[in-house]
Amino acid sequence: MASSKSLMNLLTFTFGSAIGFFVCYLLFSIILEEQVKIQPHVLHNDPHGQHSADTDNNQLQGQMNFNADAGQHKDEDKNIAEGLYHKVKILCWVMTGPQNLEKKAKHVKATWAQRCNKVLFMSSEENKDFPAVGLETKEGRDQLYWKTIKAFQYVYDNYFDDADWFMKADDDTYVILDNLRWLLSKYSPEQPIYFGRRFKPYVKQGYMSGGAGYVLSKEALKRFVAAFKTNKCTHSSSIEDLALGKCMEIINVEAGDSRDTSGRETFHPFVPEHHLIRGYLPKTFWYWNYNYYPAVEGPGCCSDLAVSFHYVDSVTMYHLEYLIYHLRPYGYLYRYNPDSSKNPEEQSENEALENNQKLKQKTSES
Amino acid sequence: MGDASQANGKRDIAGAGNCRSLWIIKETRKGASEVDGQRDGCRGRGLRRESDTCGRGHCDGIKAQGLLNWDSSRRHQLELFRCCCAGNKSLYGTRHPRLSYGKPAVEPVRKSARETWSKHCDKAEFYSSEKVKVFDSVAVNTNDMWAMMRKAYKITYERYKDEFSWFFLAYPTTFAIIENLKYFLLKKDPSQPFYIGHTVKSGDLEYVDGEGGIVLSIESLRRLSRVLEDPDKCPEQGGMIWKLAEDKQLAICLKYSGVFAENAEDSEGKDVFNTKSVGALIKEAMSTHPQQVVDGCCSDMAITFSGLAPNHMHVMMYGVYRLRPYGHSYSDALVFLPPPGSDND
């Protein structure tokens, strides 16, 4: 029967195609999965988009510990840095949560956190072993401003006299404390001012990116805490950095300019690669419209004396620690001199002279 | 390594490397019509002032610069000079041309090497398997890696045997810190047969892994160029049914001329030539010595890392030559100036 035969053919054909499509779908999905694995650094499409449940691909065991005084540093002179450590006291608090203590906060603790005058890890629940402070909030993206308010309140109640400046960072922020101290040494903690990566929308004087970290002066912290007692500021939204920035404006705390003496940014909302490579961040990306000062890509993006980077995973924490505090080019005369008021191009000859003079004086004393 | 030496009551701190990076301070009496000791200071290290003829290895057209300053407390006149290197006579007369080679397919990779660390070499040459006009590399017209290496070394020897004492070969994905290389080679005599890098043992053969970079002294290169002519010892086709990697071939040829591979380590025994990237080494350290990740990973004076994508080269430039913590200083015996006309270091 002709019609049933052609029906059979049709069925066979359809069935065969279905199998074909199904196999192709399987193959493609495997291939695409591989590609996704290769690119773990996603562009974060929302300036306030905090960290989704991330898959830390590096299931690492053990506690990381850093030995700050390795043998290879015996020629190192840290006098100026140590002087600043005592002169510019910084209390750091790190925004984290119970599920991230071992995955992320641990690596912060093993690297840059040691250099704070005091460091506190703020979580929704207390953890005596880590140790982490329990703020008695819930966890989640919408709790961030609550955590921030309570964290600053906790710091004010317990540690106000122990520091001059109060830095907030995330558990995927890397902070270079020595450079932060250099930046802050030019200001007084009695000034109502705060610093970070300045964004321009929504707040007239701008506000500071949450992930890149921000630091409040003593006076700023005092006013912030007082504002919640008098209801000048309230938990107006769950967008932590924006809400804090609005509050700062209300209480007349100035949004400071954290750029270095040659105008380069010091607080960074992304890892170095995203800023240094031209074209990495597409021109349609929100970042270009948010930056208060003209945003730069390429080598001019970032100060030599950068203060922070964000979206730093565990491997990159140690990577940065190695590049910043360990690996160095022997004898290299850095182009940028932070203590000179001239622009970098004019500095090098005078620098060479000064540096050699210092070297000469040092050896004459030895 | 603090080497501020006193000779005849004059104090000077000299640097090594080529003219661009060498500074000497001479201290003299105020009012002297001619600044004393400058010639002695330079000559003492086998160096000449630029205004004298340098003879072998003359400076790359860099003018002598004298900067005068008064040190009022000492009533002395300080003068800074740039001295040039008198060829390969003294240990300070070291210059390092750098070879990099690869196929045009690795264009963006090599381009990033050109834009980044190779600017710190005294001379950088790029060898490519084809003539790539826009890129200004030397064509060697072959796709075989061993043949390419042979040719590159031959050409380099012919062109530069009178000018340089050390020859550093890098692959396109390698990042090198030339200042650390110069410091490492400072006390080594280039008239000895040195063949240095990250060594690997393969059976009886110890060879330098090309990924980590290969350093040859002028003596080794001289011997190599001789043995390359000998088809029994150092055949172009490898002479075996299956081909050996070019870095192994090189080791075999060098062995025939009495040149043996040497592993490069710092004062703590850590490798300074690395065949992997910093990230890869950190990951390994995190699982093998979790208590001391950074200490266990890599040397502070590392010279090379490899397996780097072009973006990583730029990140390394920033991380090595710029990003640093304020308030930490070192009393290094040498001073290296940043290369002119560069914006990423």
PDB file of N, CA, C and O in Angstrom, chain A residues 213-244:
ATOM      1  N   GLY A 213      36.053  48.666  47.318  1.00  0.00           N
ATOM      2  CA  GLY A 213      36.379  49.025  48.696  1.00  0.00           C
ATOM      3  C   GLY A 213      36.329  50.522  48.895  1.00  0.00           C
ATOM      4  O   GLY A 213      36.569  51.300  47.982  1.00  0.00           O
ATOM      5  N   TYR A 214      35.979  50.924  50.099  1.00  0.00           N
ATOM      6  CA  TYR A 214      36.012  52.349  50.424  1.00  0.00           C
ATOM      7  C   TYR A 214      36.446  52.524  51.871  1.00  0.00           C
ATOM      8  O   TYR A 214      36.323  51.615  52.693  1.00  0.00           O
ATOM      9  N   VAL A 215      36.989  53.696  52.167  1.00  0.00           N
ATOM     10  CA  VAL A 215      37.556  53.922  53.495  1.00  0.00           C
ATOM     11  C   VAL A 215      37.038  55.236  54.054  1.00  0.00           C
ATOM     12  O   VAL A 215      37.069  56.267  53.390  1.00  0.00           O
ATOM     13  N   LEU A 216      36.525  55.179  55.288  1.00  0.00           N
ATOM     14  CA  LEU A 216      35.938  56.340  55.952  1.00  0.00           C
ATOM     15  C   LEU A 216      36.910  56.923  56.963  1.00  0.00           C
ATOM     16  O   LEU A 216      37.599  56.185  57.665  1.00  0.00           O
ATOM     17  N   SER A 217      36.935  58.234  57.070  1.00  0.00           N
ATOM     18  CA  SER A 217      37.727  58.843  58.133  1.00  0.00           C
ATOM     19  C   SER A 217      37.009  58.632  59.459  1.00  0.00           C
ATOM     20  O   SER A 217      35.837  58.246  59.498  1.00  0.00           O
ATOM     21  N   LYS A 218      37.714  58.911  60.520  1.00  0.00           N
ATOM     22  CA  LYS A 218      37.143  58.775  61.861  1.00  0.00           C
ATOM     23  C   LYS A 218      35.870  59.617  61.982  1.00  0.00           C
ATOM     24  O   LYS A 218      34.844  59.155  62.474  1.00  0.00           O
ATOM     25  N   GLU A 219      35.965  60.846  61.502  1.00  0.00           N
ATOM     26  CA  GLU A 219      34.829  61.761  61.581  1.00  0.00           C
ATOM     27  C   GLU A 219      33.669  61.256  60.738  1.00  0.00           C
ATOM     28  O   GLU A 219      32.506  61.339  61.133  1.00  0.00           O
ATOM     29  N   ALA A 220      33.995  60.701  59.581  1.00  0.00           N
ATOM     30  CA  ALA A 220      32.945  60.194  58.699  1.00  0.00           C
ATOM     31  C   ALA A 220      32.217  59.032  59.367  1.00  0.00           C
ATOM     32  O   ALA A 220      30.985  58.925  59.291  1.00  0.00           O
ATOM     33  N   LEU A 221      32.972  58.158  60.023  1.00  0.00           N
ATOM     34  CA  LEU A 221      32.348  57.015  60.698  1.00  0.00           C
ATOM     35  C   LEU A 221      31.430  57.506  61.814  1.00  0.00           C
ATOM     36  O   LEU A 221      30.304  57.031  61.974  1.00  0.00           O
ATOM     37  N   LYS A 222      31.930  58.475  62.563  1.00  0.00           N
ATOM     38  CA  LYS A 222      31.136  59.025  63.666  1.00  0.00           C
ATOM     39  C   LYS A 222      29.801  59.564  63.142  1.00  0.00           C
ATOM     40  O   LYS A 222      28.740  59.270  63.692  1.00  0.00           O
ATOM     41  N   ARG A 223      29.879  60.332  62.063  1.00  0.00           N
ATOM     42  CA  ARG A 223      28.645  60.929  61.521  1.00  0.00           C
ATOM     43  C   ARG A 223      27.715  59.866  60.965  1.00  0.00           C
ATOM     44  O   ARG A 223      26.488  59.964  61.089  1.00  0.00           O
ATOM     45  N   PHE A 224      28.300  58.848  60.326  1.00  0.00           N
ATOM     46  CA  PHE A 224      27.486  57.793  59.721  1.00  0.00           C
ATOM     47  C   PHE A 224      26.674  57.070  60.795  1.00  0.00           C
ATOM     48  O   PHE A 224      25.460  56.860  60.665  1.00  0.00           O
ATOM     49  N   VAL A 225      27.357  56.682  61.857  1.00  0.00           N
ATOM     50  CA  VAL A 225      26.668  55.957  62.927  1.00  0.00           C
ATOM     51  C   VAL A 225      25.613  56.844  63.585  1.00  0.00           C
ATOM     52  O   VAL A 225      24.474  56.414  63.840  1.00  0.00           O
ATOM     53  N   ALA A 226      25.978  58.100  63.819  1.00  0.00           N
ATOM     54  CA  ALA A 226      25.033  59.024  64.450  1.00  0.00           C
ATOM     55  C   ALA A 226      23.798  59.237  63.583  1.00  0.00           C
ATOM     56  O   ALA A 226      22.672  59.376  64.093  1.00  0.00           O
ATOM     57  N   ALA A 227      24.010  59.242  62.269  1.00  0.00           N
ATOM     58  CA  ALA A 227      22.900  59.517  61.347  1.00  0.00           C
ATOM     59  C   ALA A 227      21.787  58.484  61.480  1.00  0.00           C
ATOM     60  O   ALA A 227      20.613  58.794  61.281  1.00  0.00           O
ATOM     61  N   PHE A 228      22.147  57.237  61.789  1.00  0.00           N
ATOM     62  CA  PHE A 228      21.119  56.202  61.922  1.00  0.00           C
ATOM     63  C   PHE A 228      20.398  56.306  63.240  1.00  0.00           C
ATOM     64  O   PHE A 228      19.238  55.913  63.364  1.00  0.00           O
ATOM     65  N   LYS A 229      21.085  56.867  64.219  1.00  0.00           N
ATOM     66  CA  LYS A 229      20.423  57.053  65.511  1.00  0.00           C
ATOM     67  C   LYS A 229      19.390  58.164  65.430  1.00  0.00           C
ATOM     68  O   LYS A 229      18.348  58.104  66.062  1.00  0.00           O
ATOM     69  N   THR A 230      19.704  59.183  64.616  1.00  0.00           N
ATOM     70  CA  THR A 230      18.786  60.322  64.519  1.00  0.00           C
ATOM     71  C   THR A 230      17.871  60.221  63.312  1.00  0.00           C
ATOM     72  O   THR A 230      17.145  61.158  62.998  1.00  0.00           O
ATOM     73  N   ASN A 231      17.973  59.111  62.595  1.00  0.00           N
ATOM     74  CA  ASN A 231      17.167  58.898  61.387  1.00  0.00           C
ATOM     75  C   ASN A 231      17.428  59.868  60.247  1.00  0.00           C
ATOM     76  O   ASN A 231      16.602  60.015  59.351  1.00  0.00           O
ATOM     77  N   LYS A 232      18.581  60.492  60.281  1.00  0.00           N
ATOM     78  CA  LYS A 232      18.968  61.305  59.116  1.00  0.00           C
ATOM     79  C   LYS A 232      19.159  60.383  57.925  1.00  0.00           C
ATOM     80  O   LYS A 232      18.870  60.731  56.782  1.00  0.00           O
ATOM     81  N   CYS A 233      19.717  59.211  58.232  1.00  0.00           N
ATOM     82  CA  CYS A 233      19.847  58.173  57.208  1.00  0.00           C
ATOM     83  C   CYS A 233      19.082  56.945  57.672  1.00  0.00           C
ATOM     84  O   CYS A 233      19.026  56.658  58.873  1.00  0.00           O
ATOM     85  N   THR A 234      18.513  56.246  56.720  1.00  0.00           N
ATOM     86  CA  THR A 234      17.811  55.006  57.050  1.00  0.00           C
ATOM     87  C   THR A 234      18.234  53.928  56.061  1.00  0.00           C
ATOM     88  O   THR A 234      18.965  54.208  55.101  1.00  0.00           O
ATOM     89  N   HIS A 235      17.727  52.713  56.299  1.00  0.00           N
ATOM     90  CA  HIS A 235      17.986  51.650  55.338  1.00  0.00           C
ATOM     91  C   HIS A 235      17.078  51.898  54.137  1.00  0.00           C
ATOM     92  O   HIS A 235      16.013  51.288  53.991  1.00  0.00           O
ATOM     93  N   SER A 236      17.513  52.816  53.276  1.00  0.00           N
ATOM     94  CA  SER A 236      16.643  53.287  52.200  1.00  0.00           C
ATOM     95  C   SER A 236      16.580  52.323  51.040  1.00  0.00           C
ATOM     96  O   SER A 236      15.614  52.307  50.294  1.00  0.00           O
ATOM     97  N   SER A 237      17.626  51.540  50.860  1.00  0.00           N
ATOM     98  CA  SER A 237      17.624  50.579  49.762  1.00  0.00           C
ATOM     99  C   SER A 237      18.602  49.470  50.104  1.00  0.00           C
ATOM    100  O   SER A 237      19.330  49.556  51.078  1.00  0.00           O
ATOM    101  N   SER A 238      18.597  48.444  49.276  1.00  0.00           N
ATOM    102  CA  SER A 238      19.526  47.345  49.552  1.00  0.00           C
ATOM    103  C   SER A 238      20.780  47.452  48.698  1.00  0.00           C
ATOM    104  O   SER A 238      21.655  46.589  48.767  1.00  0.00           O
ATOM    105  N   ILE A 239      20.852  48.508  47.901  1.00  0.00           N
ATOM    106  CA  ILE A 239      22.058  48.685  47.083  1.00  0.00           C
ATOM    107  C   ILE A 239      23.080  49.402  47.952  1.00  0.00           C
ATOM    108  O   ILE A 239      23.094  50.634  48.071  1.00  0.00           O
ATOM    109  N   GLU A 240      23.941  48.607  48.543  1.00  0.00           N
ATOM    110  CA  GLU A 240      24.819  49.071  49.624  1.00  0.00           C
ATOM    111  C   GLU A 240      25.626  50.304  49.280  1.00  0.00           C
ATOM    112  O   GLU A 240      25.601  51.298  50.009  1.00  0.00           O
ATOM    113  N   ASP A 241      26.383  50.278  48.187  1.00  0.00           N
ATOM    114  CA  ASP A 241      27.307  51.380  47.929  1.00  0.00           C
ATOM    115  C   ASP A 241      26.547  52.662  47.581  1.00  0.00           C
ATOM    116  O   ASP A 241      26.902  53.745  48.060  1.00  0.00           O
ATOM    117  N   LEU A 242      25.487  52.520  46.826  1.00  0.00           N
ATOM    118  CA  LEU A 242      24.702  53.697  46.455  1.00  0.00           C
ATOM    119  C   LEU A 242      24.012  54.309  47.670  1.00  0.00           C
ATOM    120  O   LEU A 242      24.064  55.522  47.891  1.00  0.00           O
ATOM    121  N   ALA A 243      23.417  53.450  48.493  1.00  0.00           N
ATOM    122  CA  ALA A 243      22.710  53.950  49.675  1.00  0.00           C
ATOM    123  C   ALA A 243      23.678  54.629  50.630  1.00  0.00           C
ATOM    124  O   ALA A 243      23.391  55.702  51.182  1.00  0.00           O
ATOM    125  N   LEU A 244      24.850  54.038  50.796  1.00  0.00           N
ATOM    126  CA  LEU A 244      25.852  54.649  51.669  1.00  0.00           C
ATOM    127  C   LEU A 244      26.287  55.989  51.108  1.00  0.00           C
ATOM    128  O   LEU A 244      26.465  56.973  51.830  1.00  0.00           O
TER     129      LEU A 244
END
